[in-house]
Amino acid sequence: MRGVRQRLGLRSVPRHEASDPVRPAGAPGGSEADVAAYVEKHLQRGIAKTKAIAQLPPHVGFTLLRFCASFGLAVFYARACGWVPAYAAFDAAVRSAATRLLGLPGDDALWARVALPCRHGGLGLRPVAEHASIAAAVATGSSTTLYTHFLSAE
């Protein structure tokens, strides 16, 4: 083990405290409160991005909002963590930015149409809160299948 650390340039392996949440492959672990706090911290940065994007010209801002700062930004956490309360605030920030960029009224019926995928006549601004539980279930199911496949190969 010491030779591996020397080859990698590591002086020592950092110790893991029992109170620190575990983050394998970037996904938070630990208690539900730890996971929710971790995701909320990262989504707060996403909310700040959407507020900055809302100040850009509409054509640039909408493109960045759709491809860089809405569903795509939070989908990793939705798959890895399931539903956490912070998604509602994130979705509200995306909706606010889209309303400002596109000049849309705050009508819920119109927003339901905007949230549809482009192939169904929407603008592709999907809400994370609605998809998080499903995304986590699908990710768990696919990883279980992969895990079973690796176990049967041995």
PDB file of N, CA and C in Angstrom, residues 18-65:
ATOM      1  N   ALA A  18     -16.530   9.671  11.207  1.00  0.00           N
ATOM      2  CA  ALA A  18     -17.837   9.010  11.228  1.00  0.00           C
ATOM      3  C   ALA A  18     -18.971   9.981  10.933  1.00  0.00           C
ATOM      4  N   SER A  19     -18.797  11.255  11.263  1.00  0.00           N
ATOM      5  CA  SER A  19     -19.864  12.229  11.055  1.00  0.00           C
ATOM      6  C   SER A  19     -19.894  12.772   9.626  1.00  0.00           C
ATOM      7  N   ASP A  20     -18.825  12.552   8.833  1.00  0.00           N
ATOM      8  CA  ASP A  20     -18.785  13.035   7.456  1.00  0.00           C
ATOM      9  C   ASP A  20     -19.618  12.127   6.560  1.00  0.00           C
ATOM     10  N   PRO A  21     -20.438  12.717   5.680  1.00  0.00           N
ATOM     11  CA  PRO A  21     -21.172  11.873   4.742  1.00  0.00           C
ATOM     12  C   PRO A  21     -20.228  11.254   3.714  1.00  0.00           C
ATOM     13  N   VAL A  22     -20.526  10.053   3.296  1.00  0.00           N
ATOM     14  CA  VAL A  22     -19.724   9.343   2.314  1.00  0.00           C
ATOM     15  C   VAL A  22     -20.142   9.810   0.930  1.00  0.00           C
ATOM     16  N   ARG A  23     -19.190  10.020   0.015  1.00  0.00           N
ATOM     17  CA  ARG A  23     -19.510  10.482  -1.337  1.00  0.00           C
ATOM     18  C   ARG A  23     -18.806   9.623  -2.378  1.00  0.00           C
ATOM     19  N   PRO A  24     -19.227   8.365  -2.571  1.00  0.00           N
ATOM     20  CA  PRO A  24     -18.598   7.560  -3.621  1.00  0.00           C
ATOM     21  C   PRO A  24     -19.009   8.077  -4.993  1.00  0.00           C
ATOM     22  N   ALA A  25     -18.046   8.289  -5.866  1.00  0.00           N
ATOM     23  CA  ALA A  25     -18.274   8.764  -7.236  1.00  0.00           C
ATOM     24  C   ALA A  25     -19.054  10.070  -7.268  1.00  0.00           C
ATOM     25  N   GLY A  26     -18.895  10.905  -6.245  1.00  0.00           N
ATOM     26  CA  GLY A  26     -19.548  12.201  -6.238  1.00  0.00           C
ATOM     27  C   GLY A  26     -20.962  12.209  -5.708  1.00  0.00           C
ATOM     28  N   ALA A  27     -21.543  11.054  -5.481  1.00  0.00           N
ATOM     29  CA  ALA A  27     -22.907  10.983  -4.970  1.00  0.00           C
ATOM     30  C   ALA A  27     -22.874  10.984  -3.445  1.00  0.00           C
ATOM     31  N   PRO A  28     -23.656  11.844  -2.820  1.00  0.00           N
ATOM     32  CA  PRO A  28     -23.621  11.899  -1.364  1.00  0.00           C
ATOM     33  C   PRO A  28     -24.266  10.673  -0.736  1.00  0.00           C
ATOM     34  N   GLY A  29     -23.781  10.316   0.427  1.00  0.00           N
ATOM     35  CA  GLY A  29     -24.360   9.215   1.179  1.00  0.00           C
ATOM     36  C   GLY A  29     -24.514   9.634   2.625  1.00  0.00           C
ATOM     37  N   GLY A  30     -24.969   8.726   3.438  1.00  0.00           N
ATOM     38  CA  GLY A  30     -25.169   9.042   4.841  1.00  0.00           C
ATOM     39  C   GLY A  30     -26.647   9.149   5.151  1.00  0.00           C
ATOM     40  N   SER A  31     -26.970   9.927   6.166  1.00  0.00           N
ATOM     41  CA  SER A  31     -28.365  10.077   6.562  1.00  0.00           C
ATOM     42  C   SER A  31     -29.120  10.911   5.535  1.00  0.00           C
ATOM     43  N   GLU A  32     -30.440  10.857   5.598  1.00  0.00           N
ATOM     44  CA  GLU A  32     -31.260  11.642   4.669  1.00  0.00           C
ATOM     45  C   GLU A  32     -30.980  13.134   4.829  1.00  0.00           C
ATOM     46  N   ALA A  33     -30.750  13.571   6.052  1.00  0.00           N
ATOM     47  CA  ALA A  33     -30.456  14.991   6.294  1.00  0.00           C
ATOM     48  C   ALA A  33     -29.127  15.390   5.658  1.00  0.00           C
ATOM     49  N   ASP A  34     -28.111  14.509   5.745  1.00  0.00           N
ATOM     50  CA  ASP A  34     -26.814  14.798   5.123  1.00  0.00           C
ATOM     51  C   ASP A  34     -26.943  14.896   3.611  1.00  0.00           C
ATOM     52  N   VAL A  35     -27.680  13.962   3.031  1.00  0.00           N
ATOM     53  CA  VAL A  35     -27.872  13.956   1.576  1.00  0.00           C
ATOM     54  C   VAL A  35     -28.623  15.211   1.148  1.00  0.00           C
ATOM     55  N   ALA A  36     -29.695  15.549   1.849  1.00  0.00           N
ATOM     56  CA  ALA A  36     -30.474  16.734   1.498  1.00  0.00           C
ATOM     57  C   ALA A  36     -29.643  18.002   1.613  1.00  0.00           C
ATOM     58  N   ALA A  37     -28.809  18.111   2.651  1.00  0.00           N
ATOM     59  CA  ALA A  37     -27.960  19.293   2.822  1.00  0.00           C
ATOM     60  C   ALA A  37     -26.926  19.396   1.708  1.00  0.00           C
ATOM     61  N   TYR A  38     -26.334  18.267   1.331  1.00  0.00           N
ATOM     62  CA  TYR A  38     -25.336  18.259   0.263  1.00  0.00           C
ATOM     63  C   TYR A  38     -25.957  18.677  -1.068  1.00  0.00           C
ATOM     64  N   VAL A  39     -27.099  18.096  -1.399  1.00  0.00           N
ATOM     65  CA  VAL A  39     -27.770  18.427  -2.655  1.00  0.00           C
ATOM     66  C   VAL A  39     -28.218  19.884  -2.641  1.00  0.00           C
ATOM     67  N   GLU A  40     -28.742  20.342  -1.521  1.00  0.00           N
ATOM     68  CA  GLU A  40     -29.191  21.735  -1.434  1.00  0.00           C
ATOM     69  C   GLU A  40     -28.033  22.704  -1.650  1.00  0.00           C
ATOM     70  N   LYS A  41     -26.872  22.390  -1.084  1.00  0.00           N
ATOM     71  CA  LYS A  41     -25.707  23.253  -1.274  1.00  0.00           C
ATOM     72  C   LYS A  41     -25.355  23.370  -2.753  1.00  0.00           C
ATOM     73  N   HIS A  42     -25.383  22.255  -3.464  1.00  0.00           N
ATOM     74  CA  HIS A  42     -25.053  22.272  -4.886  1.00  0.00           C
ATOM     75  C   HIS A  42     -26.152  22.922  -5.719  1.00  0.00           C
ATOM     76  N   LEU A  43     -27.391  22.727  -5.348  1.00  0.00           N
ATOM     77  CA  LEU A  43     -28.477  23.353  -6.090  1.00  0.00           C
ATOM     78  C   LEU A  43     -28.533  24.859  -5.853  1.00  0.00           C
ATOM     79  N   GLN A  44     -28.043  25.331  -4.702  1.00  0.00           N
ATOM     80  CA  GLN A  44     -27.973  26.776  -4.473  1.00  0.00           C
ATOM     81  C   GLN A  44     -27.044  27.428  -5.494  1.00  0.00           C
ATOM     82  N   ARG A  45     -25.967  26.736  -5.845  1.00  0.00           N
ATOM     83  CA  ARG A  45     -25.084  27.251  -6.901  1.00  0.00           C
ATOM     84  C   ARG A  45     -25.819  27.266  -8.235  1.00  0.00           C
ATOM     85  N   GLY A  46     -26.637  26.253  -8.480  1.00  0.00           N
ATOM     86  CA  GLY A  46     -27.438  26.217  -9.699  1.00  0.00           C
ATOM     87  C   GLY A  46     -28.450  27.344  -9.746  1.00  0.00           C
ATOM     88  N   ILE A  47     -29.048  27.660  -8.608  1.00  0.00           N
ATOM     89  CA  ILE A  47     -29.999  28.775  -8.537  1.00  0.00           C
ATOM     90  C   ILE A  47     -29.286  30.092  -8.833  1.00  0.00           C
ATOM     91  N   ALA A  48     -28.085  30.247  -8.312  1.00  0.00           N
ATOM     92  CA  ALA A  48     -27.309  31.458  -8.600  1.00  0.00           C
ATOM     93  C   ALA A  48     -27.003  31.554 -10.095  1.00  0.00           C
ATOM     94  N   LYS A  49     -26.713  30.416 -10.733  1.00  0.00           N
ATOM     95  CA  LYS A  49     -26.459  30.416 -12.174  1.00  0.00           C
ATOM     96  C   LYS A  49     -27.700  30.835 -12.951  1.00  0.00           C
ATOM     97  N   THR A  50     -28.862  30.312 -12.553  1.00  0.00           N
ATOM     98  CA  THR A  50     -30.080  30.664 -13.287  1.00  0.00           C
ATOM     99  C   THR A  50     -30.395  32.148 -13.137  1.00  0.00           C
ATOM    100  N   LYS A  51     -30.121  32.716 -11.978  1.00  0.00           N
ATOM    101  CA  LYS A  51     -30.350  34.155 -11.786  1.00  0.00           C
ATOM    102  C   LYS A  51     -29.421  34.980 -12.668  1.00  0.00           C
ATOM    103  N   ALA A  52     -28.185  34.535 -12.810  1.00  0.00           N
ATOM    104  CA  ALA A  52     -27.242  35.239 -13.685  1.00  0.00           C
ATOM    105  C   ALA A  52     -27.637  35.075 -15.149  1.00  0.00           C
ATOM    106  N   ILE A  53     -28.066  33.897 -15.527  1.00  0.00           N
ATOM    107  CA  ILE A  53     -28.479  33.640 -16.904  1.00  0.00           C
ATOM    108  C   ILE A  53     -29.694  34.477 -17.273  1.00  0.00           C
ATOM    109  N   ALA A  54     -30.581  34.705 -16.325  1.00  0.00           N
ATOM    110  CA  ALA A  54     -31.791  35.493 -16.599  1.00  0.00           C
ATOM    111  C   ALA A  54     -31.476  36.924 -16.987  1.00  0.00           C
ATOM    112  N   GLN A  55     -30.266  37.407 -16.709  1.00  0.00           N
ATOM    113  CA  GLN A  55     -29.883  38.777 -17.052  1.00  0.00           C
ATOM    114  C   GLN A  55     -29.288  38.885 -18.458  1.00  0.00           C
ATOM    115  N   LEU A  56     -29.079  37.769 -19.125  1.00  0.00           N
ATOM    116  CA  LEU A  56     -28.492  37.766 -20.465  1.00  0.00           C
ATOM    117  C   LEU A  56     -29.546  38.078 -21.524  1.00  0.00           C
ATOM    118  N   PRO A  57     -29.120  38.361 -22.758  1.00  0.00           N
ATOM    119  CA  PRO A  57     -30.096  38.506 -23.839  1.00  0.00           C
ATOM    120  C   PRO A  57     -30.913  37.222 -23.996  1.00  0.00           C
ATOM    121  N   PRO A  58     -32.179  37.322 -24.382  1.00  0.00           N
ATOM    122  CA  PRO A  58     -33.069  36.154 -24.390  1.00  0.00           C
ATOM    123  C   PRO A  58     -32.570  34.949 -25.174  1.00  0.00           C
ATOM    124  N   HIS A  59     -32.046  35.140 -26.376  1.00  0.00           N
ATOM    125  CA  HIS A  59     -31.627  33.984 -27.175  1.00  0.00           C
ATOM    126  C   HIS A  59     -30.439  33.258 -26.550  1.00  0.00           C
ATOM    127  N   VAL A  60     -29.517  33.985 -25.979  1.00  0.00           N
ATOM    128  CA  VAL A  60     -28.362  33.378 -25.311  1.00  0.00           C
ATOM    129  C   VAL A  60     -28.800  32.770 -23.980  1.00  0.00           C
ATOM    130  N   GLY A  61     -29.576  33.519 -23.222  1.00  0.00           N
ATOM    131  CA  GLY A  61     -30.006  33.065 -21.906  1.00  0.00           C
ATOM    132  C   GLY A  61     -30.845  31.807 -21.960  1.00  0.00           C
ATOM    133  N   PHE A  62     -31.786  31.737 -22.905  1.00  0.00           N
ATOM    134  CA  PHE A  62     -32.623  30.544 -22.978  1.00  0.00           C
ATOM    135  C   PHE A  62     -31.810  29.317 -23.362  1.00  0.00           C
ATOM    136  N   THR A  63     -30.881  29.480 -24.290  1.00  0.00           N
ATOM    137  CA  THR A  63     -30.043  28.345 -24.693  1.00  0.00           C
ATOM    138  C   THR A  63     -29.223  27.845 -23.507  1.00  0.00           C
ATOM    139  N   LEU A  64     -28.613  28.750 -22.763  1.00  0.00           N
ATOM    140  CA  LEU A  64     -27.847  28.341 -21.586  1.00  0.00           C
ATOM    141  C   LEU A  64     -28.751  27.738 -20.518  1.00  0.00           C
ATOM    142  N   LEU A  65     -29.914  28.329 -20.330  1.00  0.00           N
ATOM    143  CA  LEU A  65     -30.845  27.809 -19.329  1.00  0.00           C
ATOM    144  C   LEU A  65     -31.260  26.385 -19.670  1.00  0.00           C
TER     145      LEU A  65
END
